[in-house]
Amino acid sequence: MKRNILYILCGLALTCSINPTYGNGYMRGLKGLDVSHWQGYVNFNDIKNDGIEVIYIKVAQGSDYQDPMWLQNYNDARNAGLKIGFYHYITASNNEEAIQQAEYFYNLIKYKEYECLPVMEYTDNPIISNYEINEVVTTYMNTLKNLVNSNVAIYTDEDRVENLWEASLSEYPLWIADYSGENPYLGSWDSWAGFQYTETGSIYGINGNEVDLNYFKDTIFVNQNTAPPAQVPPAMPPSHVIAPSAPPTYTPPTYTPPNHVLPNGSIVYLGHIVQVGDTLSKLAERYGTTVEYLAEINNITNPNVIHVGQILII
């Protein structure tokens, strides 16, 4: 895609800023990217050098699936100095599920630092009506907003803005996907906080896959660029502390969240990525805990169902 940037040079250079605009003067905003495991390994230093300032990371889907790359993406993006946001693809069909999924998302991100509003993505649900979809999404957004103690945003496309979402949802900042031109259709919203203008972009730092490219305004940020402080994680149960002299009982998977070393030299293992053949009962036996504990701490409603790639707190 050809990109034209118009710079307006101010006579008083020290007091005037240079802002990227469309030819018609419409503000673009900060360049941003959204990533999930579909992009594979991302070199966040390279994408930052290519002009990206905002990165949205897919964290989870529904109430029992975590994107297998989200923790690595978070740590690498943080180390690169990018402005970070998280998004959650929800699948709820009723208000109870909406509350459960909002709590699931919140529990995953509450110990992380982020600058951008948490975002919900919802597409279609053929088993409920448009009215019920709006009710479910409203319940989710209200629940998440109360949990994170800040505003939250909605990601959607121009078709759903026009044909699905009720005006009441316009109280939440809009991240709109519209590939038809420079000015996306906004429906009941007065403006956009995020604008995804292509799904076939390319950028240094991501090889072989087309990517979504976005612009973000300052309304996408939490409290004008100030993210809520990360909460202090609760102490892990004593049964999960391995003495320094004890030999390891398993080989960690290819990627696990960073281990925390306690003052006495003990190590707390924070996570396990589900592999083929894993079950909660096998993992409980391996780590010296119970199926009930693993199900509870990971918000798993059916202990007989876990997914390959799912990251479990141990």
Coordinates of C-alpha atoms in Angstrom, one line a residue:
M1 CA 0.0 0.0 0.0
K2 CA 1.3 3.4 -0.9
R3 CA 1.6 5.6 2.2
N4 CA 1.7 9.4 1.8
I5 CA 2.6 11.5 4.8
L6 CA 2.0 15.2 4.8
Y7 CA 4.1 17.3 7.1
I8 CA 3.1 20.8 8.0
L9 CA 6.2 22.7 8.9
C10 CA 5.6 25.3 11.7
G11 CA 7.6 28.5 11.7
L12 CA 8.1 28.2 15.5
A13 CA 9.7 24.8 15.4
L14 CA 10.1 24.6 19.2
T15 CA 6.4 25.0 19.9
C16 CA 4.8 23.3 17.0
S17 CA 4.5 19.5 16.5
I18 CA 4.6 17.6 13.2
N19 CA 1.6 15.3 12.8
P20 CA 0.9 12.7 10.2
T21 CA -2.4 13.4 8.4
Y22 CA -4.4 12.2 5.5
G23 CA -4.5 14.4 2.4
N24 CA -7.7 15.8 3.6
G25 CA -6.1 16.8 7.0
Y26 CA -7.7 13.9 9.0
M27 CA -5.4 12.9 11.9
R28 CA -4.0 9.4 11.6
G29 CA -2.5 8.9 15.0
L30 CA 0.1 6.5 16.3
K31 CA 1.1 3.5 14.2
G32 CA 0.0 0.2 15.8
L33 CA 0.0 -3.5 15.3
D34 CA -2.1 -6.4 16.8
V35 CA -0.5 -9.8 17.2
S36 CA -1.3 -13.4 18.3
H37 CA 0.3 -16.8 17.8
W38 CA -0.6 -16.7 14.1
Q39 CA 2.3 -14.2 13.6
G40 CA 4.8 -16.7 15.1
Y41 CA 7.9 -15.1 16.5
V42 CA 7.8 -11.3 16.5
N43 CA 11.0 -9.2 16.7
F44 CA 9.5 -6.2 18.6
N45 CA 12.7 -4.2 18.3
D46 CA 12.5 -4.4 14.5
I47 CA 8.8 -3.4 14.4
K48 CA 9.5 -0.5 16.7
N49 CA 12.3 0.6 14.4
D50 CA 9.8 0.4 11.6
G51 CA 7.6 3.0 13.3
I52 CA 5.2 1.0 15.4
E53 CA 4.5 2.6 18.7
V54 CA 1.4 0.7 20.0
I55 CA 1.1 -3.1 20.2
Y56 CA -2.1 -5.0 21.0
I57 CA -1.7 -8.6 22.1
K58 CA -4.3 -11.3 21.9
V59 CA -4.4 -12.9 25.4
A60 CA -7.3 -15.3 25.4
Q61 CA -10.5 -16.6 23.7
G62 CA -13.6 -17.5 25.7
S63 CA -13.1 -18.7 29.2
D64 CA -10.6 -21.5 28.9
Y65 CA -8.1 -20.7 26.2
Q66 CA -4.9 -18.6 26.3
D67 CA -3.0 -17.6 23.2
P68 CA 0.2 -19.6 23.5
M69 CA 2.4 -16.7 22.6
W70 CA 0.8 -13.9 24.6
L71 CA 3.2 -14.0 27.6
Q72 CA 6.3 -14.1 25.3
N73 CA 4.8 -11.3 23.2
Y74 CA 4.1 -9.2 26.3
N75 CA 7.6 -9.6 27.7
D76 CA 9.3 -8.9 24.4
A77 CA 7.1 -5.9 23.7
R78 CA 7.7 -4.5 27.2
N79 CA 11.4 -4.9 26.8
A80 CA 11.3 -3.1 23.4
G81 CA 9.6 -0.1 25.1
L82 CA 6.3 -0.3 23.1
K83 CA 2.9 0.9 24.4
I84 CA 1.0 -2.3 25.2
G85 CA -2.7 -3.3 25.1
F86 CA -4.5 -6.6 25.5
Y87 CA -7.5 -8.0 23.7
H88 CA -9.9 -10.9 24.3
Y89 CA -12.0 -12.7 21.8
I90 CA -15.2 -13.6 23.6
T91 CA -17.7 -16.4 22.8
A92 CA -20.4 -15.9 25.4
S93 CA -24.0 -16.8 24.7
N94 CA -25.6 -15.4 27.8
N95 CA -24.9 -13.0 30.6
E96 CA -23.5 -15.6 33.0
E97 CA -20.9 -16.6 30.4
A98 CA -20.1 -12.9 29.7
I99 CA -19.3 -12.3 33.4
Q100 CA -17.2 -15.5 33.6
Q101 CA -15.2 -14.5 30.5
A102 CA -14.6 -11.0 31.7
E103 CA -13.3 -12.3 34.9
Y104 CA -11.1 -14.8 33.1
F105 CA -9.6 -12.1 31.0
Y106 CA -9.1 -9.8 34.0
N107 CA -7.4 -12.5 36.0
L108 CA -4.9 -13.1 33.2
I109 CA -3.9 -9.4 32.8
K110 CA -4.3 -8.0 36.3
Y111 CA -0.6 -8.5 37.2
K112 CA 0.6 -7.0 33.9
E113 CA 1.5 -3.4 33.1
Y114 CA -0.2 -1.9 30.1
E115 CA -0.8 1.6 28.6
C116 CA -3.8 0.9 26.3
L117 CA -7.4 0.1 27.2
P118 CA -8.3 -3.6 27.4
V119 CA -10.3 -4.5 24.3
M120 CA -13.1 -7.0 23.6
E121 CA -13.7 -8.6 20.2
Y122 CA -16.9 -10.4 19.3
T123 CA -18.1 -11.5 15.9
D124 CA -21.2 -13.5 15.4
N125 CA -23.2 -16.0 17.4
P126 CA -25.8 -17.9 15.4
I127 CA -27.6 -19.4 18.4
I128 CA -28.7 -16.0 19.9
S129 CA -30.4 -12.9 18.4
N130 CA -28.8 -9.6 17.7
Y131 CA -30.6 -8.2 20.8
E132 CA -29.2 -10.9 23.0
I133 CA -25.7 -10.4 21.5
N134 CA -25.9 -6.7 22.5
E135 CA -27.0 -7.7 26.0
V136 CA -24.2 -10.2 26.3
V137 CA -21.6 -7.7 25.1
T138 CA -22.9 -4.9 27.4
T139 CA -22.7 -7.3 30.4
Y140 CA -19.1 -8.2 29.5
M141 CA -18.0 -4.6 29.0
N142 CA -19.6 -3.4 32.2
T143 CA -18.1 -6.3 34.2
L144 CA -14.6 -5.8 32.7
K145 CA -14.8 -2.0 33.2
N146 CA -15.5 -2.5 36.9
L147 CA -12.8 -5.1 37.3
V148 CA -10.0 -3.1 35.7
N149 CA -11.2 0.2 37.1
S150 CA -10.8 2.0 33.8
N151 CA -12.6 2.3 30.6
V152 CA -12.5 -0.6 28.1
A153 CA -12.8 -0.6 24.3
I154 CA -14.6 -2.6 21.6
Y155 CA -13.0 -3.9 18.4
T156 CA -15.3 -4.5 15.5
D157 CA -15.8 -3.9 11.8
E158 CA -17.9 -1.4 9.8
D159 CA -20.6 -4.0 8.9
R160 CA -21.3 -4.7 12.6
V161 CA -21.2 -1.0 13.4
E162 CA -23.9 -0.5 10.8
N163 CA -26.0 -3.6 11.4
L164 CA -25.4 -5.1 14.8
W165 CA -24.3 -2.8 17.6
E166 CA -26.9 -0.7 19.5
A167 CA -26.2 3.0 20.1
S168 CA -25.8 2.3 23.9
L169 CA -22.4 0.6 23.2
S170 CA -21.0 3.9 21.8
E171 CA -20.1 4.9 25.3
Y172 CA -17.0 2.6 24.9
P173 CA -14.1 3.7 22.7
L174 CA -14.2 2.2 19.2
W175 CA -11.4 0.3 17.4
I176 CA -12.8 -0.1 13.9
A177 CA -11.7 -2.3 11.1
D178 CA -12.5 -0.8 7.7
Y179 CA -10.4 -1.4 4.6
S180 CA -12.5 0.7 2.2
G181 CA -10.8 4.0 2.6
E182 CA -9.4 6.8 4.8
N183 CA -12.6 7.5 6.8
P184 CA -14.2 4.5 8.4
Y185 CA -17.9 4.2 8.9
L186 CA -18.6 5.0 12.6
G187 CA -22.4 4.5 13.1
S188 CA -23.4 5.7 16.5
W189 CA -19.8 6.6 17.5
D190 CA -18.5 10.2 17.1
S191 CA -14.9 9.1 16.5
W192 CA -12.6 6.2 16.5
A193 CA -9.9 5.4 19.1
G194 CA -8.3 2.8 16.8
F195 CA -8.5 2.4 13.0
Q196 CA -7.4 -0.9 11.4
Y197 CA -7.0 0.1 7.8
T198 CA -5.6 -3.1 6.3
E199 CA -5.3 -6.8 7.0
T200 CA -2.7 -7.5 4.4
G201 CA 0.2 -5.3 5.6
S202 CA 3.8 -6.2 6.0
I203 CA 6.4 -5.0 8.5
Y204 CA 10.0 -5.6 9.5
G205 CA 10.1 -8.0 12.5
I206 CA 7.3 -10.4 11.2
N207 CA 8.2 -12.8 8.5
G208 CA 6.0 -14.5 6.0
N209 CA 2.6 -13.5 7.4
E210 CA 0.3 -10.6 6.4
V211 CA -0.5 -8.4 9.4
D212 CA -3.2 -6.0 10.5
L213 CA -2.0 -2.4 10.5
N214 CA -3.7 0.3 12.6
Y215 CA -3.6 3.9 13.7
F216 CA -4.5 4.8 17.3
K217 CA -5.5 8.1 18.9
D218 CA -4.7 9.1 22.5
T219 CA -8.2 8.0 23.4
I220 CA -7.0 4.4 23.3
F221 CA -4.8 5.0 26.3
V222 CA -5.7 4.4 30.0
N223 CA -5.8 7.7 31.9
Q224 CA -4.0 9.7 29.3
N225 CA -1.0 7.4 28.8
T226 CA -1.0 6.2 32.3
A227 CA -1.7 2.5 32.8
P228 CA -3.0 1.1 36.1
P229 CA -0.2 -0.3 38.3
A230 CA 0.3 -4.0 38.1
Q231 CA -1.1 -5.8 41.2
V232 CA 1.2 -7.8 43.4
P233 CA 0.6 -11.5 42.7
P234 CA -0.5 -13.6 45.7
A235 CA 2.0 -15.9 47.4
M236 CA 2.0 -19.4 45.8
P237 CA 1.0 -22.3 48.0
P238 CA 4.0 -23.8 49.9
S239 CA 3.6 -27.1 48.0
H240 CA 4.6 -25.4 44.8
V241 CA 8.0 -24.2 46.2
I242 CA 10.9 -26.5 45.1
A243 CA 13.9 -26.5 47.4
P244 CA 17.2 -25.6 45.7
S245 CA 18.7 -29.0 46.5
A246 CA 15.7 -30.9 45.0
P247 CA 16.3 -32.3 41.5
P248 CA 13.9 -31.2 38.9
T249 CA 11.0 -33.6 38.3
Y250 CA 10.2 -32.5 34.8
T251 CA 11.6 -30.8 31.7
P252 CA 10.0 -27.4 31.1
P253 CA 8.3 -26.9 27.7
T254 CA 9.9 -24.9 25.0
Y255 CA 8.5 -21.7 26.4
T256 CA 7.3 -21.0 29.9
P257 CA 6.7 -17.7 31.7
P258 CA 9.7 -16.5 33.5
N259 CA 10.4 -18.2 36.9
H260 CA 10.5 -16.2 40.0
V261 CA 13.4 -16.8 42.4
L262 CA 12.5 -16.3 46.0
P263 CA 14.9 -14.7 48.5
N264 CA 15.8 -18.2 50.0
G265 CA 16.8 -19.4 46.6
S266 CA 13.7 -21.5 46.0
I267 CA 12.0 -21.4 42.6
V268 CA 8.3 -20.9 41.9
Y269 CA 7.2 -22.3 38.6
L270 CA 4.5 -20.1 37.2
G271 CA 3.1 -22.0 34.2
H272 CA 2.9 -25.0 32.0
I273 CA 1.9 -25.1 28.3
V274 CA -0.4 -28.0 27.6
Q275 CA 1.2 -30.6 25.3
V276 CA -0.4 -33.5 23.4
G277 CA -1.5 -36.2 25.9
D278 CA -1.7 -33.9 28.9
T279 CA -4.6 -34.1 31.2
L280 CA -5.3 -32.3 34.4
S281 CA -5.0 -35.5 36.4
K282 CA -1.6 -36.2 34.9
L283 CA -0.4 -32.6 35.5
A284 CA -1.8 -32.7 39.1
E285 CA 0.3 -35.9 39.7
R286 CA 3.3 -34.5 38.1
Y287 CA 3.3 -31.2 40.1
G288 CA 2.1 -32.7 43.3
T289 CA -1.3 -31.0 43.5
T290 CA -4.9 -31.8 42.8
V291 CA -7.2 -31.6 39.8
E292 CA -9.6 -29.5 41.8
Y293 CA -6.9 -26.9 42.6
L294 CA -5.7 -26.7 38.9
A295 CA -9.3 -26.3 37.7
E296 CA -10.0 -23.6 40.2
I297 CA -6.9 -21.5 39.7
N298 CA -7.2 -21.7 35.9
N299 CA -11.0 -21.1 35.9
I300 CA -11.6 -24.4 34.1
T301 CA -15.3 -25.4 34.3
N302 CA -14.8 -28.9 32.8
P303 CA -11.7 -30.6 34.3
N304 CA -11.9 -33.2 31.5
V305 CA -11.2 -30.6 28.8
I306 CA -7.9 -28.7 28.2
H307 CA -6.4 -27.6 24.9
V308 CA -3.0 -28.1 23.4
G309 CA -1.2 -24.7 23.7
Q310 CA -3.2 -23.6 26.6
I311 CA -1.1 -22.0 29.4
L312 CA -1.9 -23.3 32.9
I313 CA -1.0 -21.7 36.2
I314 CA 0.6 -24.4 38.3

